[in-house]
């Protein structure tokens, strides 16, 4: 059964929920990890969306992104859902839109840099690595982060590769700083993962883990853009 | 002899100080890029951009105008540019887009949008209106007296925002986030290894998120504050200078409480640090500043 609150997350974020409902929803959040995680994503997407400026794309990145996340393209009949900008300048998303936005944010983070790497033609046809799926080795993952893990790992892997290949072009002091801070984030991720493993229903721990992983992605993206800039 | 004279003249020309002034019209923006050195931007009342520099023979300073953009950049004559200090004077209304690699950036008195990106350099900006976005990988970022939509970002150093109003996002990884005398209608302040402090009014309807992994969170709340406060930690502590009544949750992990009528939403999160709720002007806040001064 679907959660009746999921369609009202935008209403909550935009402060358009009646006070009584808002209080009930706040109580609901305490027990619903999925809504909490989605709400955090929604807030972050909304914050980033507000910071965006309208700009024509330099190239159609969707085919590459779609390939990375295993999605079909609009030409295959899947409807494209436009993001609605409200008169007040705020952004509103339905849950499917949010899910797409969250995946796209992560995929674009890695994918855009990935597409900027040399020899894009050969990369476009390179088969994606597929992790072996053995039930005996599967580690339980919190529901809130389950749908995003594969895309995240792929983006991190791509960006780490860009950084590894380009580290020789960066100043050694910069590389040291990047490595030290990536190590700090990895340490925080490991601590958060251990905490989540011990208390998988803890909404804060799940959201903190997701936020810390996102931070790593952002730093890697920044590092990759430095490499690209000096190439 | 003529050849020698020509070479000498050429060398003189290459090392002569540059002092160029370009007339600009309202709406034009400045783009400045220096590979190394300092970009120092000050304001004046004239609708003109003045560029002063003392480049080495290896590096030239190119000033150009294209459409709505006045561009100032350093270029190496043979290979990478060397460090050059650019002193640029602009009208206060001008939008600024400043960037570099080994470059300190200092802006004084801006009244338009400001964007700064550097890799190894300090960023110090006073003023700014509209979108103000400051970023350094290996340098501190200091913003004072801005208003609008603010984004300040470092990786390996502190981020400080003061006397600033608007929607603020401040983050670093290995450093502190310090927000003093800040009037934020929305705030997202975070770090991994460092403390986060906020001292400023909390507005009804505002959202304030302060988070750290290995650091303390300190927020000042006046007695008249109306806010629903959500506190989350894994192995940290919570301290308050005044009594609060928990509405739900269990102390020590995650809990909520309401101040006044609960108009704002405050999220305080530290994985393993102490979360403090203090009064404005508290010694806890002063201790932080004193500690910073000692550093």
Coordinates of C-alpha atoms in Angstrom, one line a residue:
Chain A
X1 CA 0.0 0.0 0.0
X2 CA 1.4 3.4 -0.9
X3 CA 2.1 5.9 1.8
X4 CA -0.6 8.6 1.8
X5 CA 1.9 11.3 2.8
X6 CA 4.3 10.8 -0.1
X7 CA 2.2 13.0 -2.5
X8 CA 2.2 15.8 0.0
X9 CA 5.9 16.2 0.5
X10 CA 6.1 19.2 -1.8
X11 CA 3.3 20.8 0.1
X12 CA 5.2 20.3 3.3
X13 CA 8.4 21.7 2.0
X14 CA 6.7 24.7 0.5
X15 CA 4.9 25.5 3.8
X16 CA 1.5 25.1 2.1
X17 CA 0.3 22.3 4.4
X18 CA -2.4 23.2 6.9
X19 CA -1.0 23.5 10.5
X20 CA -2.9 20.4 11.7
X21 CA -1.7 18.3 8.8
X22 CA 1.8 19.6 9.2
X23 CA 1.8 18.5 12.9
X24 CA 0.5 15.0 11.9
X25 CA 3.1 14.7 9.2
X26 CA 5.9 15.7 11.5
X27 CA 4.8 12.9 13.7
X28 CA 4.7 10.6 10.8
X29 CA 8.2 11.5 9.8
X30 CA 9.5 10.2 13.1
X31 CA 8.5 6.7 12.1
X32 CA 8.8 6.7 8.3
X33 CA 12.4 6.4 7.1
X34 CA 11.3 6.5 3.5
X35 CA 9.4 9.8 3.8
X36 CA 12.3 11.3 5.8
X37 CA 14.9 10.3 3.2
X38 CA 12.7 11.5 0.4
X39 CA 12.0 14.7 2.2
X40 CA 15.7 15.4 2.7
X41 CA 16.3 14.7 -1.0
X42 CA 13.5 17.0 -2.0
X43 CA 14.9 19.8 0.1
X44 CA 18.3 19.4 -1.3
X45 CA 17.0 19.2 -4.9
X46 CA 14.8 22.3 -4.3
X47 CA 17.8 24.2 -2.9
X48 CA 19.9 23.3 -5.8
X49 CA 17.1 24.0 -8.3
X50 CA 16.8 27.5 -6.9
X51 CA 20.4 28.1 -7.5
X52 CA 20.3 27.0 -11.1
X53 CA 20.3 29.5 -13.9
X54 CA 18.5 28.7 -17.2
X55 CA 21.1 27.6 -19.7
X56 CA 20.9 25.9 -23.0
X57 CA 22.6 22.5 -22.9
X58 CA 25.9 22.2 -24.7
X59 CA 25.0 18.7 -25.8
X60 CA 22.2 16.2 -25.3
X61 CA 23.5 14.3 -22.3
X62 CA 20.4 12.3 -21.7
X63 CA 21.3 9.3 -23.9
X64 CA 24.5 8.8 -21.9
X65 CA 22.8 9.4 -18.6
X66 CA 19.9 7.1 -19.5
X67 CA 22.4 4.4 -20.4
X68 CA 24.2 4.8 -17.1
X69 CA 21.0 4.5 -15.0
X70 CA 19.4 1.9 -17.1
X71 CA 16.5 4.1 -18.1
X72 CA 14.7 4.3 -21.4
X73 CA 14.8 7.4 -23.6
X74 CA 11.9 9.7 -24.3
X75 CA 11.9 8.5 -27.9
X76 CA 10.9 5.0 -26.7
X77 CA 7.6 6.3 -25.5
X78 CA 8.3 7.2 -21.9
X79 CA 6.7 10.5 -21.2
X80 CA 9.0 13.3 -20.1
X81 CA 7.7 15.0 -16.9
X82 CA 8.3 18.7 -16.9
X83 CA 9.4 20.3 -13.7
X84 CA 6.9 22.9 -12.7
X85 CA 8.1 26.3 -11.5
X86 CA 5.6 28.2 -9.5
X87 CA 4.8 31.8 -9.8
X88 CA 6.6 32.5 -6.6
X89 CA 9.8 31.1 -7.9
X90 CA 9.6 28.0 -5.8
X91 CA 10.0 24.5 -7.2
X92 CA 7.6 21.7 -6.8
X93 CA 8.1 18.0 -7.5
X94 CA 5.9 14.9 -7.4
X95 CA 7.6 11.8 -6.0
X96 CA 8.4 10.3 -9.4
X97 CA 9.9 13.6 -10.4
X98 CA 11.9 13.7 -7.2
X99 CA 13.2 10.2 -7.7
X100 CA 14.2 11.1 -11.3
X101 CA 15.8 14.3 -10.1
X102 CA 17.7 12.6 -7.4
X103 CA 19.0 10.0 -9.7
X104 CA 19.8 12.6 -12.4
X105 CA 21.7 14.8 -10.0
X106 CA 23.9 11.9 -9.1
X107 CA 24.2 10.6 -12.6
X108 CA 24.9 14.1 -14.0
X109 CA 27.6 14.6 -11.3
X110 CA 29.5 11.7 -12.5
X111 CA 28.1 11.4 -16.0
X112 CA 28.8 14.9 -17.2
X113 CA 32.5 14.6 -16.3
X114 CA 32.5 11.1 -17.6
X115 CA 31.2 12.4 -20.9
X116 CA 33.9 15.1 -21.0
X117 CA 36.7 12.6 -20.8
X118 CA 38.7 11.8 -23.9
X119 CA 37.4 9.3 -26.5
X120 CA 33.7 9.7 -25.7
X121 CA 32.7 7.6 -28.7
X122 CA 34.3 4.5 -27.5
X123 CA 33.1 5.1 -23.9
X124 CA 29.5 5.5 -25.2
X125 CA 29.6 1.9 -26.4
X126 CA 31.5 0.4 -23.5
X127 CA 29.5 -2.1 -21.6
X128 CA 28.8 -1.1 -18.0
X129 CA 30.4 -3.2 -15.3
X130 CA 27.7 -5.2 -13.6
X131 CA 28.2 -6.3 -10.0
X132 CA 27.8 -10.0 -9.4
X133 CA 24.5 -10.8 -7.8
X134 CA 24.8 -13.6 -5.3
X135 CA 22.1 -13.7 -2.6
X136 CA 24.7 -15.2 -0.2
X137 CA 26.9 -12.0 -0.4
X138 CA 24.2 -9.4 -0.5
X139 CA 24.5 -7.0 2.4
X140 CA 21.2 -5.5 3.6
X141 CA 20.9 -1.9 2.7
X142 CA 18.5 0.5 4.3
X143 CA 15.4 1.1 2.2
X144 CA 16.0 4.8 2.0
X145 CA 19.3 4.4 0.1
X146 CA 18.6 1.2 -1.8
X147 CA 17.4 2.6 -5.1
X148 CA 20.3 5.1 -5.3
X149 CA 23.3 2.9 -4.4
X150 CA 24.1 1.5 -7.9
X151 CA 24.1 5.0 -9.5
X152 CA 26.1 6.4 -6.7
X153 CA 28.8 3.7 -6.8
X154 CA 29.1 4.1 -10.6
X155 CA 29.4 7.9 -10.4
X156 CA 32.0 7.7 -7.6
X157 CA 33.9 5.1 -9.5
X158 CA 33.9 7.2 -12.7
X159 CA 35.0 10.3 -10.9
X160 CA 37.7 8.5 -8.9
X161 CA 39.0 7.2 -12.2
X162 CA 39.1 10.7 -13.7
X163 CA 40.9 11.9 -10.6
X164 CA 43.4 9.0 -10.6
X165 CA 44.2 9.5 -14.3
X166 CA 44.5 13.3 -14.0
X167 CA 46.3 13.6 -10.6
X168 CA 49.6 14.1 -12.4
X169 CA 48.3 17.3 -13.9
X170 CA 47.3 18.8 -10.6
X171 CA 49.6 20.5 -8.1
X172 CA 50.8 18.0 -5.5
X173 CA 49.6 20.2 -2.6
X174 CA 46.1 20.2 -4.2
X175 CA 46.2 16.4 -4.6
X176 CA 47.2 16.1 -0.9
X177 CA 44.3 18.3 0.2
X178 CA 41.9 16.4 -2.0
X179 CA 43.1 13.0 -0.7
X180 CA 43.1 14.1 2.9
X181 CA 39.5 15.4 2.6
X182 CA 38.3 12.3 0.7
X183 CA 39.8 10.2 3.5
X184 CA 38.0 12.3 6.1
X185 CA 34.7 11.7 4.2
X186 CA 35.4 8.0 3.8
X187 CA 36.1 7.8 7.5
X188 CA 32.8 9.5 8.2
X189 CA 31.0 7.3 5.8
X190 CA 32.5 4.2 7.4
X191 CA 31.4 5.4 10.9
X192 CA 27.9 6.2 9.6
X193 CA 27.7 2.8 7.9
X194 CA 28.6 1.0 11.1
X195 CA 26.1 3.1 13.0
X196 CA 23.4 2.3 10.4
X197 CA 24.3 -1.4 10.6
X198 CA 23.7 -1.3 14.3
X199 CA 20.5 0.7 14.0
X200 CA 19.1 0.4 10.5
X201 CA 15.7 2.0 11.4
X202 CA 17.4 5.2 12.6
X203 CA 16.2 7.9 10.2
X204 CA 18.9 10.4 11.2
X205 CA 21.7 7.8 10.7
X206 CA 20.3 6.9 7.3
X207 CA 20.0 10.5 6.2
X208 CA 23.4 11.4 7.6
X209 CA 25.0 8.5 5.7
X210 CA 23.3 9.6 2.5
X211 CA 24.4 13.2 3.0
X212 CA 28.0 12.2 3.7
X213 CA 28.1 10.0 0.6
X214 CA 26.6 12.9 -1.4
X215 CA 29.3 15.1 -0.1
X216 CA 32.0 12.7 -1.3
X217 CA 30.4 12.8 -4.7
X218 CA 30.4 16.5 -4.7
X219 CA 34.1 16.7 -3.8
X220 CA 35.0 14.1 -6.4
X221 CA 33.1 16.1 -9.0
X222 CA 35.0 19.2 -7.9
X223 CA 38.3 17.3 -8.2
X224 CA 37.4 16.0 -11.6
X225 CA 36.5 19.5 -12.8
X226 CA 39.9 20.7 -11.6
X227 CA 41.5 17.9 -13.7
X228 CA 39.4 18.8 -16.6
X229 CA 40.3 22.4 -16.3
X230 CA 44.0 21.8 -16.5
X231 CA 43.8 19.2 -19.2
Chain B
X1 CA 73.3 47.9 -31.6
X2 CA 69.9 48.5 -33.0
X3 CA 69.0 44.9 -32.2
X4 CA 70.2 45.4 -28.6
X5 CA 68.2 48.5 -28.3
X6 CA 65.1 46.8 -29.7
X7 CA 65.4 43.9 -27.2
X8 CA 65.9 46.3 -24.4
X9 CA 62.8 48.3 -25.4
X10 CA 60.8 45.2 -25.8
X11 CA 61.8 44.0 -22.3
X12 CA 60.9 47.3 -20.9
X13 CA 57.5 47.1 -22.5
X14 CA 56.9 43.6 -21.2
X15 CA 57.7 44.6 -17.6
X16 CA 56.1 48.0 -17.6
X17 CA 53.3 48.5 -15.2
X18 CA 49.8 48.4 -16.7
X19 CA 47.2 51.0 -15.9
X20 CA 44.2 50.7 -18.2
X21 CA 40.8 52.2 -17.8
X22 CA 37.8 51.0 -19.8
X23 CA 34.4 52.8 -19.8
X24 CA 31.5 50.6 -18.9
X25 CA 27.7 50.9 -19.0
X26 CA 25.3 49.8 -16.3
X27 CA 24.6 46.1 -16.8
X28 CA 28.0 45.1 -17.9
X29 CA 29.9 42.5 -15.9
X30 CA 33.5 41.9 -15.0
X31 CA 35.3 38.6 -15.6
X32 CA 38.7 38.4 -14.1
X33 CA 41.0 35.4 -14.1
X34 CA 44.6 35.2 -12.8
X35 CA 46.5 31.9 -12.7
X36 CA 48.3 33.1 -9.6
X37 CA 48.8 36.1 -7.4
X38 CA 45.9 38.2 -6.1
X39 CA 42.8 39.7 -7.6
X40 CA 41.9 42.8 -5.5
X41 CA 38.7 44.5 -6.5
X42 CA 37.7 47.8 -5.0
X43 CA 34.8 50.2 -5.9
X44 CA 34.6 53.7 -7.1
X45 CA 31.8 56.0 -8.3
X46 CA 32.9 56.2 -12.0
X47 CA 31.3 53.9 -14.6
X48 CA 34.6 52.6 -15.6
X49 CA 36.9 49.7 -14.9
X50 CA 40.5 50.4 -14.1
X51 CA 43.1 47.6 -14.2
X52 CA 46.5 48.0 -12.6
X53 CA 49.1 45.3 -12.7
X54 CA 52.8 44.8 -12.7
X55 CA 53.3 41.7 -14.8
X56 CA 56.5 39.9 -15.3
X57 CA 58.1 39.4 -18.7
X58 CA 56.7 35.9 -18.8
X59 CA 53.1 37.0 -18.3
X60 CA 50.8 39.5 -20.0
X61 CA 47.6 41.0 -18.7
X62 CA 44.8 41.1 -21.4
X63 CA 42.0 43.5 -21.0
X64 CA 39.1 43.2 -23.4
X65 CA 35.5 44.0 -23.9
X66 CA 33.0 41.7 -25.5
X67 CA 29.3 42.5 -25.4
X68 CA 28.2 42.8 -21.8
X69 CA 31.5 41.5 -20.4
X70 CA 34.7 43.2 -19.5
X71 CA 37.4 40.6 -19.3
X72 CA 40.7 40.8 -17.5
X73 CA 43.0 37.8 -17.6
X74 CA 46.6 36.8 -17.2
X75 CA 48.3 34.8 -20.0
X76 CA 51.7 33.2 -20.1
X77 CA 53.7 34.3 -23.1
X78 CA 55.5 30.9 -23.1
X79 CA 53.8 28.3 -21.0
X80 CA 51.8 28.9 -17.9
X81 CA 51.3 32.4 -16.5
X82 CA 53.2 33.4 -13.5
X83 CA 51.7 35.1 -10.4
X84 CA 50.5 38.6 -11.1
X85 CA 48.6 40.9 -8.7
X86 CA 45.6 42.5 -10.4
X87 CA 44.2 45.7 -8.8
X88 CA 40.9 46.3 -10.3
X89 CA 38.6 49.2 -9.6
X90 CA 34.9 48.9 -10.7
X91 CA 31.6 50.6 -10.2
X92 CA 29.9 49.1 -7.1
X93 CA 26.9 47.9 -9.2
X94 CA 29.0 45.7 -11.4
X95 CA 28.6 42.0 -11.4
X96 CA 31.8 40.2 -10.6
X97 CA 33.0 36.8 -11.8
X98 CA 36.5 36.2 -10.4
X99 CA 38.6 33.1 -10.7
X100 CA 42.1 31.7 -10.4
X101 CA 44.2 28.7 -9.4
X102 CA 47.0 29.9 -7.0
X103 CA 45.0 33.1 -6.4
X104 CA 43.9 35.1 -3.4
X105 CA 40.7 37.1 -4.1
X106 CA 39.7 40.1 -2.2
X107 CA 36.6 42.2 -2.9
X108 CA 35.7 45.4 -1.0
X109 CA 32.3 47.1 -1.1
X110 CA 30.5 45.2 -3.9
X111 CA 26.8 46.0 -4.4
X112 CA 26.1 43.5 -7.2
X113 CA 26.3 39.7 -7.6
X114 CA 29.7 38.2 -6.9
X115 CA 31.1 34.8 -7.9
X116 CA 34.6 33.7 -6.8
X117 CA 36.3 30.4 -7.5
X118 CA 39.9 29.6 -6.6
X119 CA 41.9 26.5 -5.8
X120 CA 44.8 27.5 -3.6
X121 CA 43.9 30.9 -2.2
X122 CA 42.0 32.9 0.4
X123 CA 38.7 34.5 -0.5
X124 CA 37.6 37.7 1.3
X125 CA 34.6 39.6 0.2
X126 CA 32.8 42.5 1.8
X127 CA 29.4 43.4 0.2
X128 CA 27.6 41.6 -2.6
X129 CA 24.0 41.7 -3.5
X130 CA 21.9 39.0 -5.2
X131 CA 23.7 35.8 -5.9
X132 CA 26.9 35.6 -4.0
X133 CA 28.9 32.4 -4.5
X134 CA 32.4 32.0 -3.1
X135 CA 34.5 28.9 -3.3
X136 CA 38.1 27.8 -2.5
X137 CA 39.5 24.4 -2.3
X138 CA 42.5 25.1 -0.1
X139 CA 41.8 28.5 1.4
X140 CA 39.5 30.1 3.8
X141 CA 36.4 31.9 2.7
X142 CA 35.2 35.0 4.5
X143 CA 32.1 37.0 3.5
X144 CA 30.9 40.1 5.3
X145 CA 28.0 42.5 4.6
X146 CA 26.3 40.6 1.8
X147 CA 22.6 40.1 1.1
X148 CA 20.7 37.8 -1.2
X149 CA 21.3 34.1 -2.0
X150 CA 24.6 33.2 -0.5
X151 CA 26.7 30.2 -1.1
X152 CA 30.1 29.9 0.5
X153 CA 32.2 26.8 0.1
X154 CA 35.7 25.6 1.1
X155 CA 37.2 22.2 1.3
X156 CA 40.1 22.4 3.7
X157 CA 39.6 25.6 5.6
X158 CA 37.1 27.6 7.6
X159 CA 34.1 29.4 6.2
X160 CA 33.0 32.6 7.9
X161 CA 29.9 34.7 7.2
X162 CA 29.1 37.8 9.1
X163 CA 26.7 40.7 8.9
X164 CA 24.9 39.1 6.1
X165 CA 21.2 38.6 5.3
X166 CA 19.4 36.2 3.0
X167 CA 19.3 32.5 2.2
X168 CA 22.6 31.1 3.1
X169 CA 24.4 27.8 2.3
X170 CA 27.8 27.5 3.9
X171 CA 29.9 24.3 3.8
X172 CA 33.3 23.0 4.2
X173 CA 34.8 19.5 4.8
X174 CA 37.8 20.0 7.1
X175 CA 37.1 23.3 8.8
X176 CA 34.6 25.3 10.8
X177 CA 31.5 27.1 9.6
X178 CA 31.1 30.3 11.5
X179 CA 28.0 32.5 11.0
X180 CA 28.0 35.6 13.3
X181 CA 25.6 38.5 13.2
X182 CA 23.9 36.8 10.3
X183 CA 20.2 37.3 9.5
X184 CA 19.3 34.2 7.6
X185 CA 15.8 33.4 6.3
X186 CA 17.0 30.0 5.4
X187 CA 20.3 28.4 6.4
X188 CA 22.1 25.2 5.4
X189 CA 25.5 25.0 7.2
X190 CA 27.5 21.8 7.3
X191 CA 31.0 20.4 7.7
X192 CA 32.6 17.0 8.3
X193 CA 35.5 17.8 10.6
X194 CA 34.7 21.1 12.4
X195 CA 32.3 23.1 14.5
X196 CA 29.3 25.0 13.2
X197 CA 28.1 28.1 15.0
X198 CA 25.1 30.4 14.2
X199 CA 24.5 33.7 15.9
X200 CA 21.6 35.6 14.5
X201 CA 17.8 36.0 14.5
X202 CA 15.6 33.1 13.8
X203 CA 12.6 34.1 11.7
X204 CA 9.2 32.6 11.8
X205 CA 8.8 30.4 8.8
X206 CA 12.6 30.1 8.3
X207 CA 14.5 26.9 8.0
X208 CA 17.8 26.4 9.7
X209 CA 19.9 23.3 9.2
X210 CA 23.3 23.0 11.0
X211 CA 25.2 19.7 10.8
X212 CA 28.6 18.3 11.4
X213 CA 30.1 14.8 11.7
X214 CA 33.1 15.4 14.0
X215 CA 32.2 18.8 15.4
X216 CA 30.1 20.8 17.8
X217 CA 27.0 22.7 16.8
X218 CA 26.2 25.9 18.6
X219 CA 23.1 28.0 17.9
X220 CA 21.9 31.1 19.7
X221 CA 18.2 31.5 20.3
X222 CA 16.7 34.6 21.8
X223 CA 14.0 34.2 24.4
X224 CA 11.4 35.4 21.8
X225 CA 12.4 32.7 19.3
X226 CA 9.5 30.7 17.8
X227 CA 10.8 27.4 16.4
X228 CA 10.4 23.7 16.3
X229 CA 13.8 22.3 17.0
X230 CA 14.9 18.8 15.9
X231 CA 18.1 17.5 17.5
X232 CA 19.9 14.4 16.1
X233 CA 23.1 12.8 17.2
X234 CA 24.7 9.3 17.3
X235 CA 27.1 9.5 20.1
X236 CA 27.2 13.2 20.9
X237 CA 25.6 15.3 23.6
X238 CA 23.0 18.0 23.9
X239 CA 23.4 21.1 26.1
X240 CA 21.0 24.0 26.6
X241 CA 21.5 27.2 28.6
X242 CA 17.8 27.3 29.3
X243 CA 15.1 24.7 30.0
X244 CA 13.5 22.9 27.1
X245 CA 10.6 20.5 27.1
X246 CA 11.0 17.5 24.8
X247 CA 7.9 16.8 22.8
X248 CA 9.0 13.4 21.6
X249 CA 12.0 11.2 21.0
X250 CA 14.5 10.1 23.6
X251 CA 17.2 12.2 24.9
X252 CA 20.7 11.5 23.6
X253 CA 19.7 10.4 20.2
X254 CA 16.9 12.2 18.4
X255 CA 14.3 14.4 19.9
X256 CA 12.2 17.5 19.2
X257 CA 11.1 20.5 21.3
X258 CA 9.3 23.7 20.6
X259 CA 10.4 27.2 21.4
X260 CA 7.6 29.8 21.7
X261 CA 5.0 29.2 19.1
X262 CA 7.2 27.1 16.9
X263 CA 7.2 29.2 13.7
X264 CA 10.7 28.3 12.4
X265 CA 12.2 24.9 11.7
X266 CA 15.6 24.2 13.1
X267 CA 17.5 21.0 12.5
X268 CA 20.7 20.4 14.6
X269 CA 22.7 17.4 13.8
X270 CA 26.1 16.2 14.9
X271 CA 27.2 12.5 14.6
X272 CA 29.6 12.7 17.5
X273 CA 29.8 16.2 18.7
X274 CA 28.0 18.3 21.2
X275 CA 24.9 20.3 20.2
X276 CA 24.5 23.5 22.2
X277 CA 21.5 25.8 22.4
X278 CA 22.6 29.1 23.9
X279 CA 21.4 32.7 24.4
X280 CA 22.7 35.4 22.1
X281 CA 25.9 36.8 23.5
X282 CA 26.5 33.7 25.5
X283 CA 30.0 33.0 26.8
X284 CA 29.8 29.7 24.9
X285 CA 29.7 31.7 21.7
X286 CA 32.3 34.1 22.9
X287 CA 34.5 31.2 23.9
X288 CA 34.4 30.0 20.3
X289 CA 35.4 33.5 19.0
X290 CA 38.1 33.9 21.6
X291 CA 39.4 30.5 20.7
X292 CA 39.5 31.5 17.0
X293 CA 41.3 34.7 17.9
X294 CA 43.9 32.7 19.8
X295 CA 44.4 30.5 16.7

